[in-house]
XYZ file of C-alpha atoms in Angstrom:
566
model
C 0.044 0.051 0.046
C 1.225 3.474 -0.907
C 1.470 5.885 2.046
C 2.384 8.836 -0.058
C 0.648 12.181 0.069
C -2.907 11.849 -1.323
C -3.551 13.889 -4.473
C -6.822 15.670 -3.786
C -8.934 17.560 -6.263
C -6.980 20.782 -6.499
C -6.577 23.384 -9.187
C -2.729 23.505 -8.975
C 0.155 23.218 -6.592
C 1.758 26.300 -5.004
C 5.175 27.284 -6.283
C 6.630 26.280 -2.910
C 5.255 22.791 -3.248
C 6.353 22.516 -6.841
C 9.886 23.365 -5.802
C 9.829 20.778 -3.005
C 8.609 18.088 -5.338
C 11.096 18.905 -7.913
C 13.952 18.855 -5.286
C 12.714 15.465 -3.987
C 12.627 14.020 -7.503
C 16.184 15.317 -8.178
C 17.617 13.877 -4.918
C 15.918 10.460 -4.951
C 15.724 9.606 -8.581
C 12.609 7.698 -7.604
C 13.229 4.568 -9.640
C 15.925 2.344 -11.108
C 15.197 3.508 -14.648
C 14.813 7.195 -14.374
C 11.635 8.719 -15.619
C 12.305 12.321 -14.780
C 14.734 13.377 -17.580
C 15.644 17.043 -17.535
C 13.245 18.907 -15.222
C 12.788 22.667 -15.590
C 10.503 25.296 -14.157
C 7.924 26.135 -16.790
C 6.100 29.297 -17.612
C 2.387 29.518 -16.474
C 0.114 28.436 -19.279
C -3.301 29.579 -20.157
C -5.449 26.535 -19.493
C -8.110 25.088 -17.217
C -5.524 23.931 -14.634
C -2.470 26.014 -13.994
C 0.661 23.928 -13.432
C 3.701 25.652 -11.728
C 6.174 23.501 -13.515
C 6.641 21.153 -16.453
C 8.895 18.277 -17.214
C 10.980 18.770 -20.291
C 12.643 15.414 -21.224
C 15.643 15.140 -23.438
C 15.535 13.573 -26.841
C 17.638 10.539 -28.082
C 21.362 10.742 -27.491
C 23.496 9.863 -30.497
C 24.988 6.418 -30.342
C 22.597 5.107 -27.673
C 22.399 1.362 -27.135
C 19.090 -0.314 -27.111
C 19.056 -0.234 -23.274
C 19.861 3.454 -23.125
C 17.316 4.313 -25.732
C 14.586 2.370 -23.830
C 15.573 4.079 -20.511
C 15.362 7.485 -22.135
C 12.136 6.702 -23.971
C 10.521 5.846 -20.588
C 11.815 9.114 -19.136
C 10.352 10.991 -22.019
C 6.888 9.869 -21.002
C 6.895 12.693 -18.458
C 6.612 15.310 -21.297
C 3.085 15.549 -22.785
C 3.850 18.681 -24.844
C 3.138 18.446 -28.531
C 1.339 15.103 -28.044
C 4.462 13.602 -26.476
C 6.586 14.894 -29.243
C 9.861 14.216 -27.546
C 8.947 10.537 -26.721
C 8.084 10.017 -30.440
C 11.539 10.990 -31.368
C 12.669 7.651 -29.894
C 10.389 5.712 -32.259
C 11.004 4.568 -35.852
C 9.529 6.461 -38.683
C 6.935 3.853 -39.330
C 5.895 3.517 -35.701
C 5.955 7.113 -34.259
C 2.460 7.954 -35.446
C 0.946 4.637 -34.354
C 1.939 4.805 -30.681
C -0.836 5.949 -28.398
C 0.659 7.518 -25.231
C -2.727 8.549 -23.845
C -4.063 4.986 -23.840
C -3.069 4.347 -20.272
C -0.689 5.325 -17.440
C 1.001 2.660 -15.266
C 2.273 3.887 -11.884
C 5.458 2.092 -10.868
C 6.772 2.768 -7.414
C 9.615 0.348 -7.451
C 12.590 -0.437 -9.718
C 12.171 -1.676 -13.184
C 14.601 -4.009 -15.014
C 15.309 -4.888 -18.589
C 15.956 -8.386 -19.999
C 17.270 -9.161 -23.531
C 14.995 -11.511 -25.361
C 16.481 -11.332 -28.809
C 18.897 -9.345 -30.850
C 16.497 -6.457 -31.351
C 14.005 -7.141 -28.532
C 13.998 -6.178 -24.876
C 11.511 -6.906 -22.083
C 10.952 -4.214 -19.340
C 9.513 -5.692 -16.042
C 8.258 -3.932 -12.964
C 5.594 -4.179 -10.247
C 2.905 -1.459 -10.700
C 0.818 0.072 -8.057
C -2.065 1.410 -10.202
C -3.161 2.066 -13.769
C -5.170 4.925 -15.314
C -7.062 4.287 -18.616
C -7.810 6.588 -21.364
C -10.992 7.746 -19.719
C -9.234 8.689 -16.549
C -10.292 5.694 -14.400
C -7.691 4.946 -11.655
C -7.371 1.178 -10.685
C -5.071 0.304 -7.856
C -3.158 -3.032 -8.072
C -4.568 -5.558 -5.660
C -1.493 -7.844 -5.730
C 2.199 -7.452 -6.303
C 2.090 -8.952 -9.846
C 4.911 -8.238 -12.256
C 4.093 -6.434 -15.449
C 6.255 -7.151 -18.484
C 6.360 -4.929 -21.487
C 8.003 -5.889 -24.791
C 10.019 -3.487 -27.001
C 11.380 -4.064 -30.434
C 14.185 -2.053 -32.074
C 15.331 -1.264 -35.594
C 18.253 0.572 -37.005
C 17.556 3.783 -38.907
C 20.758 5.204 -40.350
C 23.319 4.607 -37.708
C 20.927 4.894 -34.722
C 18.618 2.525 -32.922
C 14.959 3.422 -32.810
C 11.998 1.615 -31.170
C 9.833 -0.073 -33.778
C 7.191 -1.557 -31.496
C 6.062 -0.725 -28.031
C 2.944 -0.960 -25.877
C 0.654 1.990 -25.909
C 0.669 4.159 -22.728
C 3.335 5.552 -20.470
C 4.968 4.476 -17.221
C 5.457 6.996 -14.442
C 6.724 6.948 -10.837
C 4.258 8.009 -8.070
C 6.022 11.352 -7.615
C 5.858 12.138 -11.287
C 2.302 11.003 -11.544
C 1.347 13.353 -8.688
C 3.106 16.180 -10.518
C 1.494 15.853 -13.927
C -1.978 14.301 -13.196
C -4.863 15.773 -11.214
C -7.988 14.147 -9.830
C -11.421 15.629 -10.755
C -14.939 14.307 -10.399
C -17.668 14.033 -13.063
C -20.951 14.427 -11.199
C -24.054 12.383 -11.830
C -27.404 12.133 -9.890
C -28.983 9.688 -7.619
C -32.263 8.423 -9.217
C -34.293 10.978 -7.134
C -32.121 13.882 -8.248
C -31.605 14.830 -4.588
C -27.825 14.246 -4.564
C -24.898 14.775 -6.904
C -22.622 11.657 -6.919
C -18.957 11.998 -7.775
C -17.265 9.697 -10.278
C -13.471 10.506 -9.911
C -11.270 10.674 -12.995
C -7.551 11.615 -13.483
C -6.409 13.957 -16.247
C -3.140 15.528 -17.314
C -2.856 18.811 -15.406
C -1.922 20.671 -18.479
C -4.641 19.241 -20.733
C -7.964 20.795 -21.553
C -9.537 19.633 -18.334
C -13.042 21.229 -18.833
C -13.389 19.408 -22.178
C -12.124 16.140 -20.783
C -14.514 16.398 -17.889
C -17.520 17.283 -20.048
C -16.676 14.453 -22.417
C -16.502 12.023 -19.495
C -19.863 13.327 -18.219
C -21.568 12.868 -21.537
C -20.140 9.416 -22.016
C -21.830 8.257 -18.861
C -20.714 6.929 -15.435
C -17.975 4.382 -14.831
C -18.954 0.747 -15.429
C -19.104 -0.032 -11.748
C -21.649 2.818 -11.156
C -23.989 1.704 -13.918
C -27.551 1.456 -12.794
C -27.066 3.332 -9.577
C -26.789 6.919 -10.941
C -28.450 8.876 -13.791
C -27.591 11.835 -15.903
C -29.834 14.781 -16.816
C -28.482 14.935 -20.356
C -30.622 13.144 -23.037
C -29.091 10.008 -24.287
C -26.683 10.516 -27.279
C -25.872 14.090 -26.259
C -22.134 14.929 -27.084
C -20.084 18.052 -27.515
C -20.600 19.598 -30.880
C -17.196 21.377 -30.809
C -13.871 19.732 -30.077
C -13.132 22.018 -27.042
C -15.001 24.097 -24.433
C -14.053 27.742 -24.253
C -13.798 29.595 -20.951
C -14.163 33.336 -20.982
C -14.180 35.488 -17.856
C -15.072 32.452 -15.669
C -17.873 31.255 -17.907
C -17.512 27.825 -19.602
C -19.396 27.828 -22.906
C -20.561 24.272 -23.642
C -21.881 23.657 -27.130
C -23.963 20.437 -27.428
C -25.284 18.298 -30.228
C -29.044 18.442 -31.223
C -29.874 15.604 -28.879
C -29.860 18.031 -26.078
C -32.988 19.735 -27.450
C -34.984 16.755 -26.175
C -34.339 17.923 -22.550
C -37.272 19.359 -20.664
C -36.821 22.703 -18.894
C -36.223 20.918 -15.544
C -33.659 18.655 -17.202
C -31.901 21.646 -18.662
C -31.551 23.236 -15.235
C -30.129 19.896 -13.980
C -27.750 19.608 -16.894
C -26.312 22.990 -16.098
C -25.985 22.119 -12.386
C -24.344 18.780 -13.282
C -21.736 20.545 -15.430
C -21.065 23.261 -12.878
C -20.484 20.689 -10.155
C -18.139 18.725 -12.401
C -16.214 21.923 -13.123
C -15.941 22.837 -9.412
C -12.251 21.806 -9.217
C -11.330 24.307 -12.019
C -10.448 27.654 -10.566
C -11.095 29.326 -13.937
C -14.783 28.246 -14.088
C -17.483 29.903 -12.074
C -20.502 29.617 -14.440
C -21.823 27.541 -17.378
C -23.688 28.602 -20.409
C -25.214 25.990 -22.781
C -25.847 26.122 -26.480
C -26.820 23.676 -29.196
C -25.039 23.731 -32.576
C -24.144 27.343 -31.878
C -27.531 28.550 -30.809
C -28.050 29.514 -27.164
C -30.016 27.045 -25.078
C -32.518 28.551 -22.745
C -32.018 27.229 -19.174
C -34.697 28.203 -16.550
C -33.932 28.531 -12.860
C -34.157 25.218 -11.040
C -37.576 24.746 -9.616
C -36.704 21.827 -7.305
C -34.413 22.136 -4.338
C -30.840 22.360 -5.420
C -29.113 18.995 -5.511
C -26.765 18.319 -2.573
C -23.146 17.643 -3.468
C -21.459 17.234 -0.176
C -23.992 16.348 2.496
C -22.816 17.280 5.998
C -23.683 15.886 9.420
C -23.933 17.452 12.809
C -20.466 18.488 13.919
C -21.084 17.235 17.413
C -20.125 13.599 18.099
C -23.105 11.336 18.619
C -22.265 9.042 21.486
C -23.583 6.526 23.956
C -22.039 7.242 27.274
C -23.160 5.865 30.717
C -26.318 4.541 28.958
C -27.199 7.914 27.457
C -27.461 8.553 23.702
C -26.924 12.091 22.508
C -24.798 14.747 20.915
C -21.817 15.356 23.193
C -19.969 18.556 23.968
C -17.509 19.296 26.736
C -20.320 20.515 29.061
C -23.441 18.513 28.144
C -25.055 15.706 26.187
C -28.140 16.580 24.091
C -30.549 13.690 23.724
C -32.720 13.097 20.698
C -36.435 13.659 21.466
C -38.345 10.461 21.332
C -35.480 8.538 19.905
C -32.724 8.298 22.500
C -34.790 6.517 25.124
C -35.969 3.942 22.594
C -32.381 3.316 21.445
C -30.954 3.196 25.005
C -33.411 0.524 26.018
C -31.938 -1.832 23.393
C -28.420 -1.798 24.861
C -27.054 -1.008 21.515
C -23.821 -2.226 20.063
C -24.029 0.079 17.046
C -26.247 3.025 16.001
C -26.662 4.722 12.674
C -28.826 7.877 12.749
C -30.986 9.212 9.843
C -30.167 12.683 8.335
C -33.374 14.106 9.858
C -32.463 12.578 13.219
C -35.812 10.893 13.571
C -34.931 7.227 12.967
C -31.994 4.905 13.418
C -30.562 1.514 12.557
C -29.480 -0.200 15.711
C -27.416 -3.273 16.156
C -27.786 -5.347 19.378
C -26.954 -8.730 20.721
C -30.366 -10.014 19.602
C -30.330 -8.616 16.087
C -30.861 -5.452 13.971
C -33.622 -2.992 14.884
C -35.387 -0.173 13.073
C -36.136 2.584 15.566
C -38.298 5.748 15.064
C -38.999 8.623 17.243
C -42.772 8.153 16.837
C -43.119 4.381 16.612
C -40.433 2.953 18.897
C -38.213 -0.097 18.106
C -38.984 -3.046 15.752
C -36.711 -6.095 15.376
C -36.173 -6.494 11.576
C -33.444 -9.029 11.490
C -32.980 -11.578 14.213
C -30.287 -13.708 12.549
C -27.132 -14.351 14.533
C -23.602 -13.128 13.511
C -24.788 -9.932 11.953
C -22.682 -6.986 10.861
C -23.662 -3.579 12.344
C -26.760 -2.605 10.292
C -26.724 0.425 8.067
C -29.467 2.911 7.193
C -30.348 4.641 3.913
C -32.332 7.787 3.100
C -35.074 5.793 1.530
C -36.083 4.162 4.747
C -34.353 0.747 4.551
C -32.181 -0.991 7.214
C -29.409 -2.944 5.586
C -28.277 -6.120 7.312
C -26.123 -9.177 6.609
C -24.458 -12.128 8.277
C -20.767 -11.431 8.515
C -19.773 -14.875 7.237
C -22.286 -14.910 4.367
C -22.177 -11.841 1.996
C -24.975 -13.369 -0.039
C -27.221 -12.801 3.020
C -27.459 -9.060 2.365
C -31.100 -7.913 2.885
C -32.692 -4.415 2.933
C -35.539 -4.229 5.474
C -38.415 -1.768 5.344
C -39.194 -0.177 8.721
C -42.261 -2.394 8.878
C -40.068 -5.471 8.738
C -40.594 -6.385 5.071
C -37.389 -8.088 3.839
C -36.047 -7.328 0.405
C -33.161 -9.670 -0.518
C -30.342 -7.862 -2.337
C -28.468 -9.804 -4.992
C -24.642 -9.400 -4.986
C -21.521 -10.717 -6.633
C -19.346 -10.170 -3.536
C -16.445 -12.658 -2.931
C -17.662 -15.606 -0.728
C -14.392 -16.390 1.026
C -13.790 -13.316 3.205
C -16.186 -12.279 5.983
C -17.610 -8.812 6.199
C -16.411 -6.528 9.057
C -18.190 -3.310 8.080
C -21.060 -2.443 5.675
C -22.001 1.237 5.261
C -24.371 2.819 2.656
C -23.207 6.275 1.356
C -25.111 9.279 2.345
C -26.425 9.686 -1.262
C -27.786 6.140 -1.076
C -26.156 4.975 -4.342
C -23.018 3.134 -3.026
C -22.184 0.624 -0.341
C -18.855 0.449 1.411
C -17.612 -3.009 2.592
C -14.510 -3.744 4.648
C -13.660 -7.513 4.385
C -11.552 -9.805 6.494
C -9.591 -12.086 4.270
C -7.798 -14.443 6.587
C -6.656 -11.535 8.785
C -5.851 -9.167 5.851
C -8.095 -6.306 4.876
C -9.908 -5.853 1.633
C -11.827 -2.697 0.748
C -14.777 -2.682 -1.709
C -17.361 -0.233 -2.928
C -20.289 -1.330 -4.945
C -23.254 0.497 -6.655
C -26.732 0.139 -5.207
C -29.301 -0.566 -7.928
C -32.972 -0.013 -7.111
C -36.258 -0.573 -8.837
C -38.571 2.237 -9.912
C -39.984 2.531 -6.424
C -36.563 2.936 -4.858
C -36.412 -0.588 -3.400
C -32.858 -2.070 -3.418
C -32.545 -5.069 -5.768
C -28.801 -5.710 -6.236
C -25.322 -4.482 -5.718
C -23.302 -3.937 -8.947
C -19.886 -5.466 -9.493
C -17.617 -4.248 -6.658
C -14.847 -1.787 -7.177
C -11.801 -2.785 -5.110
C -9.920 -0.009 -3.586
C -6.290 0.108 -2.290
C -6.278 -2.194 0.727
C -4.800 -0.927 3.971
C -2.215 -2.906 5.895
C -3.330 -4.945 8.881
C -6.390 -6.742 10.246
C -9.727 -4.929 9.602
C -11.504 -3.228 12.485
C -13.886 -0.605 11.092
C -14.585 1.650 8.152
C -16.585 4.776 7.433
C -17.495 7.321 4.753
C -15.322 10.284 5.475
C -16.956 12.265 2.697
C -18.587 11.562 -0.728
C -15.248 10.579 -2.309
C -13.205 9.141 0.531
C -13.501 6.401 3.048
C -11.446 5.891 6.188
C -10.344 2.445 7.471
C -9.226 1.417 10.833
C -6.944 -1.600 11.094
C -4.610 -3.208 13.550
C -1.024 -4.029 12.730
C 0.605 -5.934 15.582
C -0.383 -3.990 18.649
C -0.754 -0.714 16.859
C -3.894 0.877 15.332
C -3.826 2.576 11.986
C -6.167 4.867 10.057
C -5.920 4.824 6.263
C -7.975 6.913 3.851
C -8.782 5.729 0.402
C -10.328 7.783 -2.459
C -13.083 5.958 -4.437
C -11.388 6.123 -7.867
C -7.999 7.151 -6.389
C -5.080 6.292 -4.153
C -4.852 5.538 -0.474
C -2.855 7.397 2.234
C -1.925 6.985 5.884
C -3.894 9.171 8.247
C -1.743 8.278 11.265
C -1.669 5.947 14.206
C -3.811 6.611 17.309
C -1.644 6.241 20.354
C -3.946 3.746 22.012
C -5.849 0.712 20.749
C -8.893 1.867 18.620
C -12.227 0.055 18.119
C -14.238 2.254 15.844
C -13.972 5.143 13.370
C -16.818 7.459 12.179
C -16.879 10.288 9.678
C -19.084 12.558 7.610
C -17.562 16.082 7.417
C -14.233 15.475 5.701
C -10.887 14.028 6.741
C -10.196 16.550 9.406
C -13.383 15.667 11.219
C -12.931 11.979 11.524
C -13.377 10.509 15.011
C -11.891 7.404 16.598
C -13.018 5.538 19.672
C -10.263 3.977 21.727
C -10.656 0.748 23.651
C -10.445 2.826 26.894
C -13.447 4.915 25.731
C -11.592 8.080 24.745
C -12.905 9.903 21.650
C -10.004 10.970 19.487
C -9.654 13.427 16.633
C -6.968 14.165 14.094
C -4.671 17.087 14.818
C -1.911 17.521 12.244
C -0.152 14.140 11.864
C -1.398 12.752 15.263
C -4.583 11.819 17.049
C -5.458 13.724 20.151
C -8.091 13.249 22.876
C -11.153 15.460 22.552
C -11.881 15.241 26.323
C -15.002 13.176 25.602
C -15.469 9.619 26.651
C -17.970 7.112 25.344
C -19.000 3.478 25.166
C -20.116 3.808 21.526
C -19.595 6.182 18.605
C -22.640 6.473 16.387
C -22.702 7.126 12.600
C -24.678 9.973 11.348
C -26.234 10.101 7.843
């Protein structure tokens, strides 16, 4: 697992950070076969994302051996200028135009090696940590499998040139962080209440607004299919090859398919684009047109969709038998709800967003509790995982050793079995539905090792869950699994145990993972909801801890249980 700095959705690094990264690359070399080449401070460019520096790799050196040519060709993958023009100088005349550098990126944290296969053929082998495809999907490696790439060479004049090579480029983690940025294309949940992020990675100096809009119009990632929707009519594409940005306004010209959109859909289309452009500092507004003619977009009549749902900043705890929001001076109980939950002697609590209902795990099973109707046992099976709640009024429950047992229960106790394609070997440690109701987080125990999955929730036309989509596997944290939570819409936090030490790791859904530090005492639970700096951890001694800088510090609160808020 990588414990490097997480690359968040930013519009560009500061000059000081750029200098630090450049110095680090220069001092460490990063890999056995260099991929930095000549690094220079670049001028600011006029583009969607401003980058403080650029890589300017060197071209071929006269008299290079095949090994030297391959090494320098890999280094040239850092320079995307002129459609990787420098890298193409290493290729033969007949192959230079065929190579597709933008087909993929493979991130290689270790040392690569070359092996001669034939007189004019070399293999390049390495262990990769992740790949990014042409649509910007980031896929972490789930095992330490060696990747082998084959390269062929031909003599042109008195110099060797590469006559055949795999499409795509290979970068070290530090270089990848320098030249790629994470952005999210936003879709809607089926009720159009929430905006759901679909993270993608694009070159920092590319036309990011155009790439984002194209990704949005092409639809969600495969793993999200069926769980999210788009306001754009099917078939809608950009009618021009690029989006223009003028005085903060992105002008998006669409094909005639967009004319099929209702007035409400047009307002949602504009909101969907504006949310997707939110990481671009140069864009503050969106104007739509169709084949050059302005498209009328009315004001949105429905409530604005929620992009980053927040929860109450106060910890919700059970302490000395009392459930409530805790501060240093008092605990505020939930009217009509706290008493009903307390009577169950809960082991877990997940509170609804309106604070009127809860899913409660107990020694006897999973309960649905409402402020007006009291408690109802909905799942009395043994060996249950802590139940989760969604905004549509379902309590999700499953037997830890049987992922196929997943069931969504209505508050009246009606069971709705949910089909899954989850792995059957590992047991489930944690199951949590995202606050937008479109995705489920699962932390698995695979013979003492942690596995982290996110799966789309597919519902019928009445909003009843019917299945989970194929799971997306995230970067797995080190150690035995303890607990996991949604830190925000794009990030999950995982608590594990390594030896006698507790660790917190954050993983982006569609991105990398990063260490979030080690609590000083044994930890038993983690909850989130308002971002990485508002995570809370419960120690085995009952102390509630919060992150402060690179460490975890006591809040002064104690509890028997930390509840999850929706």
